[in-house]
Amino acid sequence: MDPYNYLYLAALLFTIGAVGVVLRRNAIVVFMCIELMLNAGNLTLVTFSRMNGNLNGQVIAFFTMVVAACEVVVGLAIIVAIYRSRRSASIDDASLLKR
Amino acid sequence: MLEIATPETIMFWALAPLSVIAALGMLVVKKAVHSAILLAFVMVTLAIFFIAQGAVFLGVVQIVVYTGAVMMLFLFILMLVGVDSSDSLTETIKGLRWIAIAAALGFGGLMIALIARATLGRTAIGLEIANSDGNVEGIAMLLFSDYVLPFEVISALLITAALGAMVLAHHQRTNRRPSQREQAIARFRTGSLSDAAGLPGPGVYALHNAVDVPALLPDGTPAPTSISATLKARGDVIESAPFQLDVVDPTIKEEK
């Protein structure tokens, strides 16, 4: 099978994730959409690794996974901290700098 | 040109549309929990794609780390935060939805055109040679030779993230916790005496006995304080009216 199809799939998933980040108002759902984008990036890296015939892409995808795990941990802690002080998980409520 | 369908082709065309549908579903479902389940599905399909492409190690890591740890973390936070976070799909900026969809179409079209342009006439080499010693061994060789410095740096990043999460989630009391005696005194001094003995329990009826039905006051109206505020916010409260004694049909039906 042509492995380039995976690239198209990854591009689609990345776009869907980006739309979710823009459209959804719940901070946790926005976060999950970011995870979807990161996953699509990983699929691209793995496909590149197969196209070029070496494992560098897979190692970088592995690093991406670790960074994504860190990002989830810190991001969710921030969401919990905001929820604790503002009683809301909506990204529209955290707009103190605007007023 | 007639192409013989390999198992990977069949797998791809079966799972890829499903994963795209699940990802689109993430955008439209109302509850965050449903989004999380759909995302877990997308992640599992991606793990299958990884394994099909010769990245066995990454496929397993994807399942263990993403669908295992990360999604569990999401669900835990949803339990903590998600009670009243029923996502309103109303748009705060006028026309944002259509702008976003138009931008996505443009961006996606650009990406797909770019990929098509960049991969035209190229053939993939495949990982047969690179994986000849085994995928895990190959990754380990790279990770502990060429990438050993990034590997060490990323371990520092993990520790920093763990510490950061602990600092952010740490909650320090700024005032002393009131003792039981002080709480009892405050209960009588402030507010109405009707709440002094504690809030009323939920309704106990012959046909229904659970925390989601309010108790009835002497005048027949439901007691608002007998239901947890969380259940109320979630909208999981049942009317108590159909369980009242004069409404329920008391005749015993013959069991057949």
Coordinates of C-alpha atoms in Angstrom, one line a residue:
Chain A
M1 CA 0.0 0.0 0.0
D2 CA 1.1 3.5 -0.6
P3 CA 2.2 4.9 2.8
Y4 CA 1.5 8.4 1.6
N5 CA -2.1 7.8 2.4
Y6 CA -1.2 8.0 6.1
L7 CA 0.1 11.5 5.5
Y8 CA -3.3 12.6 4.1
L9 CA -5.0 11.0 7.1
A10 CA -2.6 12.8 9.5
A11 CA -3.3 16.2 7.7
L12 CA -7.0 15.6 8.1
L13 CA -6.8 14.7 11.8
F14 CA -4.5 17.7 12.4
T15 CA -7.0 20.1 10.7
I16 CA -9.9 18.6 12.7
G17 CA -8.0 19.1 15.9
A18 CA -7.2 22.7 15.0
V19 CA -10.9 23.4 14.3
G20 CA -11.7 21.9 17.7
V21 CA -9.3 24.2 19.4
V22 CA -11.0 27.2 17.8
L23 CA -14.6 26.1 18.2
R24 CA -14.9 24.4 21.6
R25 CA -15.2 26.5 24.7
N26 CA -14.5 23.8 27.3
A27 CA -10.8 24.0 28.3
I28 CA -10.6 20.2 28.7
V29 CA -12.0 19.6 25.2
V30 CA -9.7 22.2 23.8
F31 CA -6.9 20.2 25.4
M32 CA -8.0 17.0 24.0
C33 CA -8.1 18.6 20.5
I34 CA -4.4 19.6 21.0
E35 CA -3.7 16.0 21.9
L36 CA -5.3 15.0 18.6
M37 CA -3.1 17.4 16.7
L38 CA 0.0 16.0 18.5
N39 CA -1.0 12.5 17.6
A40 CA -1.5 13.4 14.0
G41 CA 2.0 14.9 14.0
N42 CA 3.3 11.5 15.4
L43 CA 1.6 9.6 12.6
T44 CA 3.4 11.9 10.1
L45 CA 6.7 11.3 11.8
V46 CA 6.2 7.5 11.8
T47 CA 5.3 7.6 8.1
F48 CA 8.3 9.7 7.3
S49 CA 10.4 7.1 9.1
R50 CA 9.0 4.4 6.9
M51 CA 9.4 6.5 3.7
N52 CA 13.1 7.2 4.4
G53 CA 13.9 3.8 5.7
N54 CA 15.5 4.8 9.0
L55 CA 14.2 5.0 12.6
N56 CA 15.0 8.7 13.3
G57 CA 11.4 9.6 12.8
Q58 CA 10.2 7.1 15.3
V59 CA 12.7 8.3 17.9
I60 CA 11.4 11.9 17.4
A61 CA 7.8 10.7 17.7
F62 CA 8.8 9.1 20.9
F63 CA 10.2 12.4 22.2
T64 CA 7.0 14.1 21.1
M65 CA 5.0 11.6 23.2
V66 CA 7.1 12.5 26.2
V67 CA 6.6 16.2 25.6
A68 CA 2.9 15.7 25.1
A69 CA 2.7 13.8 28.4
C70 CA 4.4 16.7 30.2
E71 CA 2.2 19.2 28.5
V72 CA -0.9 17.3 29.6
V73 CA 0.2 17.1 33.2
V74 CA 1.0 20.8 33.5
G75 CA -2.0 21.9 31.4
L76 CA -4.5 19.9 33.4
A77 CA -2.9 21.2 36.7
I78 CA -3.4 24.8 35.3
I79 CA -7.0 23.9 34.5
V80 CA -7.6 22.6 38.0
A81 CA -6.0 25.7 39.5
I82 CA -8.2 28.0 37.4
Y83 CA -11.3 26.0 38.2
R84 CA -10.5 26.3 41.9
S85 CA -10.3 30.0 41.8
R86 CA -13.0 30.8 39.2
R87 CA -15.3 27.8 39.4
S88 CA -15.4 27.4 35.7
A89 CA -13.6 25.4 33.1
S90 CA -14.7 27.6 30.2
I91 CA -11.9 29.3 28.3
D92 CA -14.0 32.4 27.9
D93 CA -14.1 33.0 31.6
A94 CA -10.4 33.3 32.0
S95 CA -10.3 36.8 30.5
L96 CA -9.1 38.9 33.4
L97 CA -6.4 40.7 31.4
K98 CA -9.1 42.0 29.0
R99 CA -11.0 44.0 31.6
Chain B
M1 CA -3.6 -0.7 -13.3
L2 CA -5.1 -3.4 -11.1
E3 CA -3.8 -3.3 -7.6
I4 CA -4.0 -6.3 -5.3
A5 CA -5.3 -5.3 -1.9
T6 CA -2.8 -6.1 0.8
P7 CA -4.1 -6.6 4.4
E8 CA -2.6 -3.2 5.2
T9 CA -4.7 -1.5 2.5
I10 CA -7.9 -3.1 3.8
M11 CA -7.0 -2.2 7.3
F12 CA -6.2 1.4 6.4
W13 CA -9.4 1.9 4.4
A14 CA -11.5 0.3 7.1
L15 CA -10.0 2.2 10.1
A16 CA -9.0 5.6 8.5
P17 CA -12.6 6.7 7.8
L18 CA -13.7 5.5 11.3
S19 CA -10.9 7.5 12.9
V20 CA -11.8 10.6 10.9
I21 CA -15.5 10.2 11.9
A22 CA -14.5 9.8 15.5
A23 CA -12.4 12.9 15.4
L24 CA -15.2 14.9 13.8
G25 CA -17.5 13.5 16.5
M26 CA -15.2 15.1 19.1
L27 CA -16.1 18.5 17.7
V28 CA -19.8 18.1 17.8
V29 CA -20.7 16.0 20.9
K30 CA -21.9 18.0 23.8
K31 CA -20.4 16.2 26.8
A32 CA -16.7 16.3 27.4
V33 CA -16.7 12.6 28.5
H34 CA -18.0 11.6 25.0
S35 CA -15.2 13.6 23.5
A36 CA -12.7 11.8 25.6
I37 CA -14.0 8.4 24.6
L38 CA -13.9 9.3 20.9
L39 CA -10.4 10.6 21.3
A40 CA -9.4 7.3 23.0
F41 CA -10.8 5.5 19.9
V42 CA -8.8 7.7 17.6
M43 CA -5.7 7.0 19.6
V44 CA -6.2 3.3 19.4
T45 CA -6.6 3.4 15.7
L46 CA -3.4 5.5 15.5
A47 CA -1.6 2.8 17.5
I48 CA -2.8 0.2 15.0
F49 CA -1.5 2.4 12.2
F50 CA 1.9 2.7 14.0
I51 CA 2.2 -1.1 14.3
A52 CA 1.1 -1.6 10.7
Q53 CA 3.9 0.8 9.6
G54 CA 6.6 -1.2 11.5
A55 CA 6.7 1.1 14.6
V56 CA 5.8 -1.7 17.0
F57 CA 7.4 0.0 20.0
L58 CA 5.6 3.3 19.4
G59 CA 2.3 1.4 18.9
V60 CA 2.6 -0.1 22.3
V61 CA 3.8 3.1 23.8
Q62 CA 0.8 4.9 22.2
I63 CA -1.6 2.5 23.8
V64 CA 0.1 2.4 27.2
V65 CA 0.9 6.1 27.5
Y66 CA -1.9 7.8 25.6
T67 CA -5.0 5.7 25.9
G68 CA -3.8 4.4 29.2
A69 CA -2.2 7.2 31.2
V70 CA -3.1 10.4 29.4
M71 CA -6.8 9.6 28.8
M72 CA -7.1 8.4 32.4
L73 CA -5.7 11.7 33.5
F74 CA -8.3 13.5 31.3
L75 CA -11.1 11.5 32.8
F76 CA -9.9 12.2 36.4
I77 CA -9.8 15.9 35.7
L78 CA -13.3 15.6 34.1
M79 CA -14.5 14.1 37.3
L80 CA -13.0 16.9 39.3
V81 CA -14.0 19.8 37.0
G82 CA -16.5 18.5 34.5
V83 CA -19.6 18.7 36.6
D84 CA -20.9 22.1 35.4
S85 CA -18.7 22.2 32.3
S86 CA -21.4 21.2 29.9
D87 CA -19.9 22.7 26.9
S88 CA -22.1 25.4 25.4
L89 CA -21.7 25.3 21.7
T90 CA -22.7 28.9 21.4
E91 CA -20.2 31.0 19.7
T92 CA -18.8 34.1 21.5
I93 CA -17.4 35.7 18.4
K94 CA -20.0 36.2 15.7
G95 CA -19.5 34.0 12.7
L96 CA -16.6 32.2 14.4
R97 CA -17.9 28.8 13.3
W98 CA -18.0 29.6 9.6
I99 CA -14.7 31.4 9.7
A100 CA -13.1 28.4 11.4
I101 CA -14.6 25.9 9.0
A102 CA -13.5 28.0 6.0
A103 CA -10.0 28.4 7.5
A104 CA -9.9 24.6 8.1
L105 CA -10.9 23.9 4.5
G106 CA -8.2 26.2 3.3
F107 CA -5.6 24.8 5.6
G108 CA -6.5 21.2 5.0
G109 CA -6.6 21.8 1.2
L110 CA -3.2 23.4 1.4
M111 CA -1.7 20.6 3.4
I112 CA -3.1 17.9 1.1
A113 CA -1.9 19.7 -2.0
L114 CA 1.5 20.1 -0.4
I115 CA 1.7 16.4 0.5
A116 CA 0.6 15.4 -3.0
R117 CA 3.2 17.7 -4.6
A118 CA 6.0 16.6 -2.3
T119 CA 5.4 12.8 -2.6
L120 CA 4.7 12.8 -6.3
G121 CA 6.8 10.1 -8.0
R122 CA 8.5 9.0 -4.8
T123 CA 8.5 5.5 -3.5
A124 CA 8.8 4.6 0.1
I125 CA 12.0 2.7 1.1
G126 CA 10.3 0.8 3.9
L127 CA 11.7 -0.2 7.3
E128 CA 12.7 -3.8 6.5
I129 CA 16.4 -3.1 6.7
A130 CA 16.2 -0.6 9.6
N131 CA 14.1 -3.1 11.6
S132 CA 16.2 -6.1 10.7
D133 CA 17.5 -6.3 14.3
G134 CA 14.1 -5.7 15.7
N135 CA 12.2 -2.4 16.1
V136 CA 12.9 -2.0 19.8
E137 CA 16.6 -2.8 19.4
G138 CA 16.9 -0.3 16.5
I139 CA 15.2 2.5 18.5
A140 CA 17.3 1.7 21.5
M141 CA 20.5 1.9 19.4
L142 CA 19.5 5.3 18.2
L143 CA 18.2 6.6 21.5
F144 CA 21.4 5.7 23.4
S145 CA 23.8 6.8 20.8
D146 CA 22.8 9.7 18.6
Y147 CA 19.9 11.0 20.8
V148 CA 21.4 10.4 24.2
L149 CA 21.6 14.1 25.0
P150 CA 18.0 14.9 24.1
F151 CA 17.0 11.8 26.0
E152 CA 18.7 13.1 29.2
V153 CA 17.2 16.6 28.6
I154 CA 13.7 15.1 28.2
S155 CA 14.1 13.3 31.5
A156 CA 14.8 16.7 33.1
L157 CA 11.7 18.0 31.4
L158 CA 9.6 15.2 32.8
I159 CA 10.8 15.9 36.4
T160 CA 10.2 19.6 35.9
A161 CA 6.6 18.9 34.7
A162 CA 5.9 16.7 37.6
L163 CA 7.2 19.3 40.0
G164 CA 5.2 22.0 38.2
A165 CA 2.0 20.0 38.4
M166 CA 2.6 19.5 42.1
V167 CA 3.2 23.3 42.7
L168 CA 0.1 24.2 40.6
A169 CA -2.2 21.8 42.2
H170 CA -0.9 22.5 45.7
H171 CA -3.5 24.3 47.8
Q172 CA -2.5 26.0 51.0
R173 CA -5.0 27.0 53.6
T174 CA -4.8 30.7 54.3
N175 CA -7.1 30.4 57.4
R176 CA -7.5 27.9 60.1
R177 CA -10.0 25.1 59.6
P178 CA -13.0 25.8 61.9
S179 CA -13.4 23.3 64.7
Q180 CA -16.6 21.2 65.0
R181 CA -17.6 23.3 68.0
E182 CA -17.2 26.6 66.1
Q183 CA -19.1 25.2 63.2
A184 CA -22.0 24.2 65.5
I185 CA -22.1 27.6 67.1
A186 CA -22.0 29.4 63.7
R187 CA -24.8 27.2 62.5
F188 CA -27.1 28.5 65.2
R189 CA -25.9 32.1 65.2
T190 CA -26.2 32.6 61.4
G191 CA -28.8 31.7 58.9
S192 CA -32.2 30.3 59.7
L193 CA -32.7 27.8 62.5
S194 CA -34.4 25.4 60.1
D195 CA -31.1 24.4 58.7
A196 CA -29.4 24.1 62.1
A197 CA -30.0 20.4 62.5
G198 CA -28.5 19.7 59.0
L199 CA -30.0 19.6 55.6
P200 CA -32.9 17.3 54.9
G201 CA -32.2 14.0 53.2
P202 CA -33.6 13.1 49.8
G203 CA -37.0 11.6 49.3
V204 CA -37.8 8.1 50.3
Y205 CA -40.8 6.8 48.4
A206 CA -42.4 3.4 47.9
L207 CA -41.6 3.3 44.2
H208 CA -38.3 5.2 44.2
N209 CA -35.6 5.5 46.8
A210 CA -32.5 7.3 45.6
V211 CA -30.6 10.6 46.0
D212 CA -32.0 12.1 42.8
V213 CA -35.5 12.8 44.0
P214 CA -36.2 15.6 46.4
A215 CA -38.1 15.1 49.6
L216 CA -41.5 16.6 50.1
L217 CA -42.3 19.5 52.5
P218 CA -45.5 19.3 54.6
D219 CA -47.3 21.5 52.0
G220 CA -46.4 19.0 49.2
T221 CA -43.7 21.1 47.5
P222 CA -40.3 19.5 46.9
A223 CA -37.6 20.6 49.4
P224 CA -34.9 22.3 47.3
T225 CA -32.1 21.7 49.9
S226 CA -32.6 17.9 50.0
I227 CA -30.8 17.4 46.7
S228 CA -27.1 17.8 46.1
A229 CA -26.1 20.9 44.2
T230 CA -24.0 18.8 42.0
L231 CA -26.9 16.7 40.8
K232 CA -28.9 19.8 40.2
A233 CA -26.2 21.4 38.1
R234 CA -25.9 18.2 36.1
G235 CA -29.7 18.1 35.6
D236 CA -30.0 14.6 37.0
V237 CA -32.9 15.4 39.3
I238 CA -36.2 13.6 39.0
E239 CA -39.6 15.2 39.9
S240 CA -41.0 14.0 43.1
A241 CA -44.6 14.6 42.2
P242 CA -45.3 11.3 40.6
F243 CA -44.2 9.4 43.7
Q244 CA -46.7 11.1 46.1
L245 CA -49.0 8.9 47.9
D246 CA -52.2 10.4 46.5
V247 CA -50.8 10.2 42.9
V248 CA -49.5 6.6 43.0
D249 CA -52.0 3.9 42.2
P250 CA -52.2 1.9 45.4
T251 CA -54.1 -1.0 44.1
I252 CA -52.1 -4.2 44.1
K253 CA -51.8 -5.7 40.6
E254 CA -52.1 -9.4 40.3
E255 CA -48.8 -11.0 39.2
K256 CA -49.3 -13.3 36.3

